[in-house]
XYZ file of C-alpha atoms in Angstrom:
402
model
C -13.403 -14.357 -9.666
C -15.988 -13.422 -12.436
C -15.973 -16.743 -14.476
C -17.574 -15.387 -17.581
C -14.796 -12.487 -17.871
C -12.330 -14.736 -16.732
C -12.548 -17.327 -19.164
C -13.049 -14.683 -22.083
C -9.480 -12.986 -20.849
C -7.752 -16.055 -20.517
C -8.869 -17.579 -24.415
C -7.962 -13.980 -25.654
C -4.696 -13.882 -23.832
C -1.814 -13.678 -25.761
C 2.293 -13.430 -24.895
C 2.890 -11.140 -27.990
C -0.224 -8.849 -26.193
C 1.397 -9.667 -22.667
C 4.730 -7.839 -24.387
C 2.914 -4.882 -25.691
C 1.351 -4.223 -21.642
C 4.710 -3.761 -20.415
C 6.004 -1.927 -22.612
C 3.043 0.775 -23.528
C 3.790 0.451 -19.420
C 7.514 1.603 -20.139
C 6.981 3.895 -22.604
C 4.384 5.755 -20.798
C 6.483 6.085 -17.437
C 9.672 6.385 -19.088
C 11.590 3.116 -17.424
C 10.645 -0.660 -17.263
C 9.061 -2.339 -13.920
C 11.549 -3.516 -11.595
C 9.260 -5.858 -10.430
C 7.131 -8.427 -12.638
C 3.630 -7.617 -14.019
C 1.227 -9.877 -13.774
C -0.601 -11.193 -17.314
C -3.933 -10.397 -15.586
C -5.716 -8.091 -13.820
C -8.209 -9.413 -11.064
C -11.736 -9.580 -11.778
C -13.320 -8.576 -8.974
C -17.650 -9.504 -8.467
C -19.807 -7.010 -7.032
C -21.011 -9.469 -3.680
C -17.381 -8.959 -2.933
C -16.506 -5.281 -4.235
C -19.340 -4.840 -0.984
C -17.497 -6.615 1.038
C -14.739 -4.876 0.384
C -16.309 -1.991 0.909
C -17.527 -2.389 3.950
C -14.426 -3.823 5.569
C -12.571 -1.051 4.813
C -15.534 1.698 5.656
C -15.142 -0.373 9.110
C -11.570 0.489 9.096
C -11.988 4.134 8.903
C -14.205 4.001 11.845
C -11.786 3.249 13.837
C -9.764 5.930 12.618
C -11.934 8.544 13.015
C -12.665 7.705 16.706
C -11.938 10.583 18.549
C -9.574 8.399 20.877
C -7.914 6.619 18.012
C -3.929 9.099 18.693
C -4.573 7.818 22.367
C -4.842 4.475 21.751
C -1.848 4.548 18.880
C 1.056 6.439 20.769
C 3.182 3.742 21.867
C 2.777 2.738 18.056
C 5.624 5.741 16.856
C 8.839 4.438 17.797
C 10.288 7.105 20.646
C 13.396 7.319 18.004
C 11.500 7.563 15.021
C 9.089 9.865 16.221
C 8.816 13.562 13.854
C 8.072 16.805 14.652
C 4.611 17.905 13.025
C 1.896 15.947 12.969
C -1.049 17.107 11.352
C -4.519 15.462 12.473
C -5.272 12.762 10.293
C -3.228 10.782 6.916
C -3.651 12.303 3.212
C -3.005 8.360 2.926
C -4.251 5.146 3.497
C -3.981 1.494 2.112
C -5.682 -1.409 3.405
C -4.270 -4.733 2.301
C -7.268 -7.367 2.465
C -6.592 -11.271 1.122
C -9.287 -12.688 -1.127
C -10.802 -15.824 0.746
C -13.789 -18.187 1.143
C -16.135 -18.472 3.456
C -17.908 -21.531 5.162
C -20.521 -20.866 2.685
C -17.651 -21.073 -0.237
C -18.833 -17.451 -0.791
C -15.207 -15.141 -1.673
C -15.014 -12.507 1.282
C -12.040 -10.262 2.138
C -9.826 -10.539 5.159
C -7.292 -7.859 6.198
C -3.988 -8.535 6.071
C -2.463 -4.902 6.907
C -2.881 -1.556 6.595
C -0.673 1.725 6.218
C -0.797 5.783 6.624
C 1.530 6.058 4.194
C 0.912 6.115 0.593
C 1.350 4.031 -2.239
C 1.708 3.663 -5.907
C -0.366 5.980 -6.166
C 0.745 7.800 -10.034
C 1.339 4.079 -11.658
C -1.410 2.067 -10.745
C -3.715 4.348 -13.103
C -0.904 3.360 -16.201
C -0.646 -0.269 -15.766
C -4.862 -0.227 -15.372
C -4.755 1.819 -18.844
C -2.523 -0.590 -20.184
C -4.793 -3.325 -19.145
C -7.488 -1.874 -21.143
C -4.956 -0.879 -24.333
C -4.035 -4.526 -24.749
C -6.848 -6.662 -23.438
C -10.570 -6.390 -23.859
C -11.473 -5.624 -20.391
C -15.273 -5.013 -20.239
C -16.048 -1.381 -20.096
C -18.789 -2.193 -16.877
C -15.817 -2.500 -14.881
C -14.296 -0.110 -13.095
C -10.324 0.511 -11.232
C -11.757 3.443 -9.760
C -14.174 4.401 -7.137
C -16.879 7.296 -6.373
C -17.246 8.704 -9.766
C -13.663 9.211 -10.331
C -11.913 8.929 -13.892
C -8.554 9.258 -15.184
C -8.620 13.292 -15.400
C -10.361 13.551 -11.838
C -8.341 11.280 -10.425
C -4.885 12.862 -11.280
C -6.624 15.980 -10.300
C -7.451 14.915 -7.013
C -3.721 13.838 -6.701
C -1.991 17.206 -7.671
C -4.608 19.155 -5.208
C -3.343 16.404 -2.151
C 0.553 16.653 -3.117
C 0.891 19.870 -4.899
C -1.600 22.268 -3.729
C -1.546 25.702 -4.279
C 2.611 25.835 -3.911
C 4.832 25.628 -7.506
C 5.644 22.265 -7.998
C 8.952 22.124 -8.165
C 8.316 23.665 -3.724
C 7.484 19.532 -3.620
C 9.506 16.989 -3.685
C 8.441 13.050 -3.548
C 11.281 12.138 -0.960
C 13.054 8.991 -0.737
C 16.395 6.803 0.136
C 18.481 6.156 -3.189
C 15.121 6.487 -5.184
C 16.746 5.204 -8.381
C 17.224 1.908 -6.419
C 13.541 1.219 -5.432
C 11.816 -1.482 -7.026
C 8.687 0.879 -7.024
C 10.599 3.828 -8.935
C 8.497 3.139 -11.964
C 5.983 4.766 -9.755
C 8.495 8.152 -8.951
C 8.665 8.664 -12.546
C 4.899 8.326 -13.161
C 4.399 10.679 -10.468
C 7.036 13.216 -11.748
C 5.128 12.805 -15.691
C 1.465 13.134 -14.347
C 2.290 15.646 -11.336
C 5.080 17.649 -12.305
C 7.233 16.948 -9.551
C 10.844 14.985 -8.858
C 11.786 11.809 -6.736
C 14.402 13.742 -5.013
C 17.343 11.623 -2.466
C 17.432 12.203 1.215
C 21.130 12.257 0.669
C 20.125 15.668 -1.666
C 18.403 17.844 0.835
C 19.969 20.696 1.870
C 19.271 22.621 5.069
C 19.930 25.884 5.799
C 18.381 26.698 9.996
C 15.127 24.796 9.521
C 14.609 25.359 5.684
C 15.360 22.494 3.077
C 16.563 23.818 -0.353
C 17.250 20.868 -3.274
C 19.074 21.416 -6.283
C 17.011 21.452 -9.159
C 18.289 21.804 -13.064
C 21.309 23.904 -10.604
C 19.534 26.339 -8.959
C 18.682 25.673 -5.116
C 14.902 25.226 -4.868
C 13.081 25.383 -1.246
C 11.078 22.445 -0.288
C 7.615 23.799 1.296
C 5.918 20.263 1.095
C 7.567 16.492 1.205
C 5.399 14.053 -0.151
C 6.957 10.884 1.576
C 7.926 7.608 0.585
C 10.716 6.987 3.170
C 10.514 3.907 5.582
C 11.804 5.552 8.095
C 12.756 2.403 10.079
C 14.543 1.380 6.959
C 15.975 4.555 6.932
C 17.208 3.840 10.042
C 18.839 0.476 8.587
C 20.662 2.045 5.858
C 22.221 5.212 7.852
C 25.841 3.874 7.686
C 25.781 3.195 3.925
C 24.023 6.546 3.414
C 27.227 9.334 4.351
C 25.712 12.552 5.502
C 22.210 13.616 5.163
C 19.808 16.119 6.875
C 18.177 14.875 10.228
C 14.233 14.863 9.519
C 13.388 14.000 13.059
C 13.833 18.255 13.929
C 11.136 20.648 13.472
C 11.289 21.422 10.166
C 9.308 24.205 8.136
C 7.851 21.799 5.605
C 4.442 20.256 5.316
C 4.557 16.541 5.034
C 2.315 14.303 2.373
C 1.597 12.170 4.856
C 4.000 13.037 7.654
C 5.713 9.942 8.986
C 4.220 9.088 12.106
C 1.108 8.324 10.503
C 3.064 4.733 8.595
C 3.093 3.891 12.621
C -0.159 4.845 14.037
C -2.039 3.166 11.201
C -0.310 -0.249 10.852
C -0.231 -3.906 12.245
C -0.463 -2.340 15.350
C -3.703 -1.068 14.396
C -4.959 -4.799 13.989
C -6.003 -5.571 17.368
C -8.050 -2.614 18.136
C -9.731 -3.921 14.784
C -12.820 -5.822 14.753
C -15.173 -6.753 11.816
C -16.525 -10.477 10.119
C -13.648 -9.580 7.514
C -10.581 -8.647 9.671
C -8.786 -11.427 11.895
C -8.271 -11.536 15.236
C -5.496 -10.148 16.748
C -3.663 -9.915 20.065
C 0.006 -8.243 20.936
C 1.825 -10.640 21.770
C 2.466 -9.167 25.378
C -1.194 -9.079 26.352
C -1.946 -12.667 24.849
C -4.191 -14.584 27.195
C -3.026 -17.952 26.907
C -0.977 -19.074 23.798
C -3.547 -21.306 21.839
C -3.097 -24.567 21.213
C -3.368 -24.849 17.649
C -0.960 -22.635 16.466
C -0.711 -23.695 12.747
C -3.628 -21.239 12.685
C -2.155 -18.188 13.677
C 1.186 -15.892 11.868
C 2.971 -14.476 13.969
C 4.408 -10.539 12.891
C 6.646 -8.354 14.166
C 4.924 -4.139 14.753
C 8.135 -3.001 13.000
C 8.676 -3.828 9.816
C 7.461 -3.811 6.176
C 7.552 -6.247 2.573
C 6.927 -9.529 4.889
C 9.945 -8.826 6.308
C 10.510 -11.222 10.011
C 6.833 -12.904 9.509
C 6.335 -16.185 10.674
C 4.327 -18.366 9.469
C 4.569 -22.181 11.411
C 4.702 -20.332 14.401
C 5.517 -22.874 17.244
C 5.359 -22.442 21.303
C 9.246 -22.238 21.205
C 9.167 -19.360 18.736
C 6.838 -16.863 20.935
C 8.513 -17.894 24.352
C 11.713 -17.097 22.474
C 10.692 -13.421 21.535
C 12.360 -10.794 24.279
C 10.165 -8.203 23.027
C 6.645 -9.018 22.982
C 5.608 -5.619 23.051
C 6.546 -5.682 19.795
C 4.713 -8.198 17.990
C 1.311 -9.384 17.374
C -0.102 -12.617 16.812
C -3.024 -12.999 14.256
C -5.331 -15.819 12.988
C -3.888 -16.961 9.864
C -5.789 -16.273 6.760
C -6.238 -19.129 4.158
C -5.854 -17.259 0.529
C -8.451 -19.224 -1.868
C -6.800 -19.676 -5.042
C -9.949 -18.139 -7.090
C -8.241 -16.858 -10.513
C -7.875 -19.452 -12.699
C -4.841 -18.745 -14.670
C -3.905 -21.518 -17.675
C -1.027 -22.927 -15.683
C -2.614 -23.277 -12.289
C -4.956 -21.210 -10.090
C -3.669 -18.410 -8.183
C -4.247 -16.333 -5.276
C -4.024 -12.905 -4.467
C -4.455 -9.483 -1.922
C -6.464 -6.271 -2.779
C -5.384 -3.639 -1.732
C -7.613 -0.226 -1.339
C -6.497 2.622 -1.894
C -7.430 6.360 0.425
C -6.275 9.959 -0.150
C -7.925 11.652 2.810
C -7.729 15.940 2.078
C -7.842 18.202 4.544
C -11.231 19.216 5.708
C -12.693 15.861 4.664
C -14.626 14.834 7.823
C -13.848 11.140 6.123
C -11.527 9.628 3.867
C -12.367 8.664 0.179
C -11.594 5.379 -1.411
C -10.049 6.216 -5.003
C -8.581 3.064 -6.324
C -7.001 -0.404 -6.140
C -3.718 -2.553 -6.188
C -3.405 -6.206 -6.825
C -0.764 -9.093 -5.645
C -1.643 -12.123 -7.744
C 0.610 -15.334 -6.336
C 0.787 -19.041 -6.542
C 3.712 -19.740 -3.395
C 3.201 -19.237 -0.083
C 4.173 -15.486 0.489
C 2.539 -12.517 -1.489
C 4.666 -9.604 -2.851
C 6.901 -8.516 -5.248
C 9.964 -9.655 -3.112
C 8.563 -13.409 -3.444
C 7.617 -14.256 -6.333
C 8.954 -17.104 -7.977
C 9.720 -17.938 -12.055
C 5.670 -18.686 -11.758
C 3.742 -16.933 -14.581
C 1.030 -15.419 -13.931
C 1.577 -13.859 -10.770
C 3.238 -10.236 -9.844
C 1.592 -6.629 -9.339
C -1.350 -5.962 -11.146
C -4.829 -4.073 -10.299
C -8.628 -4.391 -10.048
C -11.684 -3.819 -12.374
C -14.333 -3.860 -10.273
C -17.829 -4.877 -10.832
C -20.346 -2.526 -9.380
C -22.167 -2.931 -6.104
C -25.242 -5.030 -6.427
C -28.633 -2.662 -5.238
C -29.868 -3.613 -1.510
C -32.320 -5.804 -1.236
């Protein structure tokens, strides 16, 4: 999206460099990505960087409202509420489509947000390998707020492990070795020293949790949670016996599972900004719009794009028996802003926040991007196209105010 940088990158790109880039990530993490990684990062111009940061901070301002928990109480499905919720999420991710406004300028439009961690450890592995194998201008940065590799990983350690021994902190997931994101679990262990543990490997004694680490029964004091609980519920019948996480356990959650629902699609109708498409809870929709081709229908309790209806009809809306669990959102038109050798591509940019205990606001730290040439974005929707898949952004500095 920075024309001069894009042109230079495309001209110096080679398939050999791309293969070495993929190999570099696999060697660093100890496992190859289980999803397609794009041939290119995204180069974000300063004006768009400024708009992304402004949009994020407008979202954060709503999350900081004193009544935010009251407004989002119904976001948590009763069967999925976990005891011991804390005051704020430790991680927030905010996803934007890159679009073009009527003036022809690039701008972000909010797609989704989550009070949940993302590929925090692996994203820097990816960014580093892009720099190692391609010519990325030094003045472009994948970090925010003055962070670098050392301070970023130290921030993650402080946030996830704190003062505990690393062996008493686990990354918790359902069948972690089967997840497409497992490369992040390997990177988390390498750079933070904590292991990925399946829920079926937890042992409960009273309200204490343990797991076997190298054959030794080891206490779990803190859980870096990567379980999506409605997904866990869907898999109950295939998991066999496992610990019930919906009880009052003597463990600290990073991030507490309830925040996955509070900060989610449920939040979108509460947000108002030039960079946030208008949304309604379906049961509060005053009237069905006559231009439904300009809207998308999204289930509140789903992930990875499941259940989203793009070509919405009035019949689709009338057929929904639980409208309180859906939102109707003004459709966002992605701009094919990324020029590739075999056709332009669209992208989403995920802005990644960390919120340490005691901090007044969460801090923007890193990013993730997904590039596509299809109608849907996400690693599960990529076709056989090239120059698509998971990626990261390098941002031009925000220009000074005039």
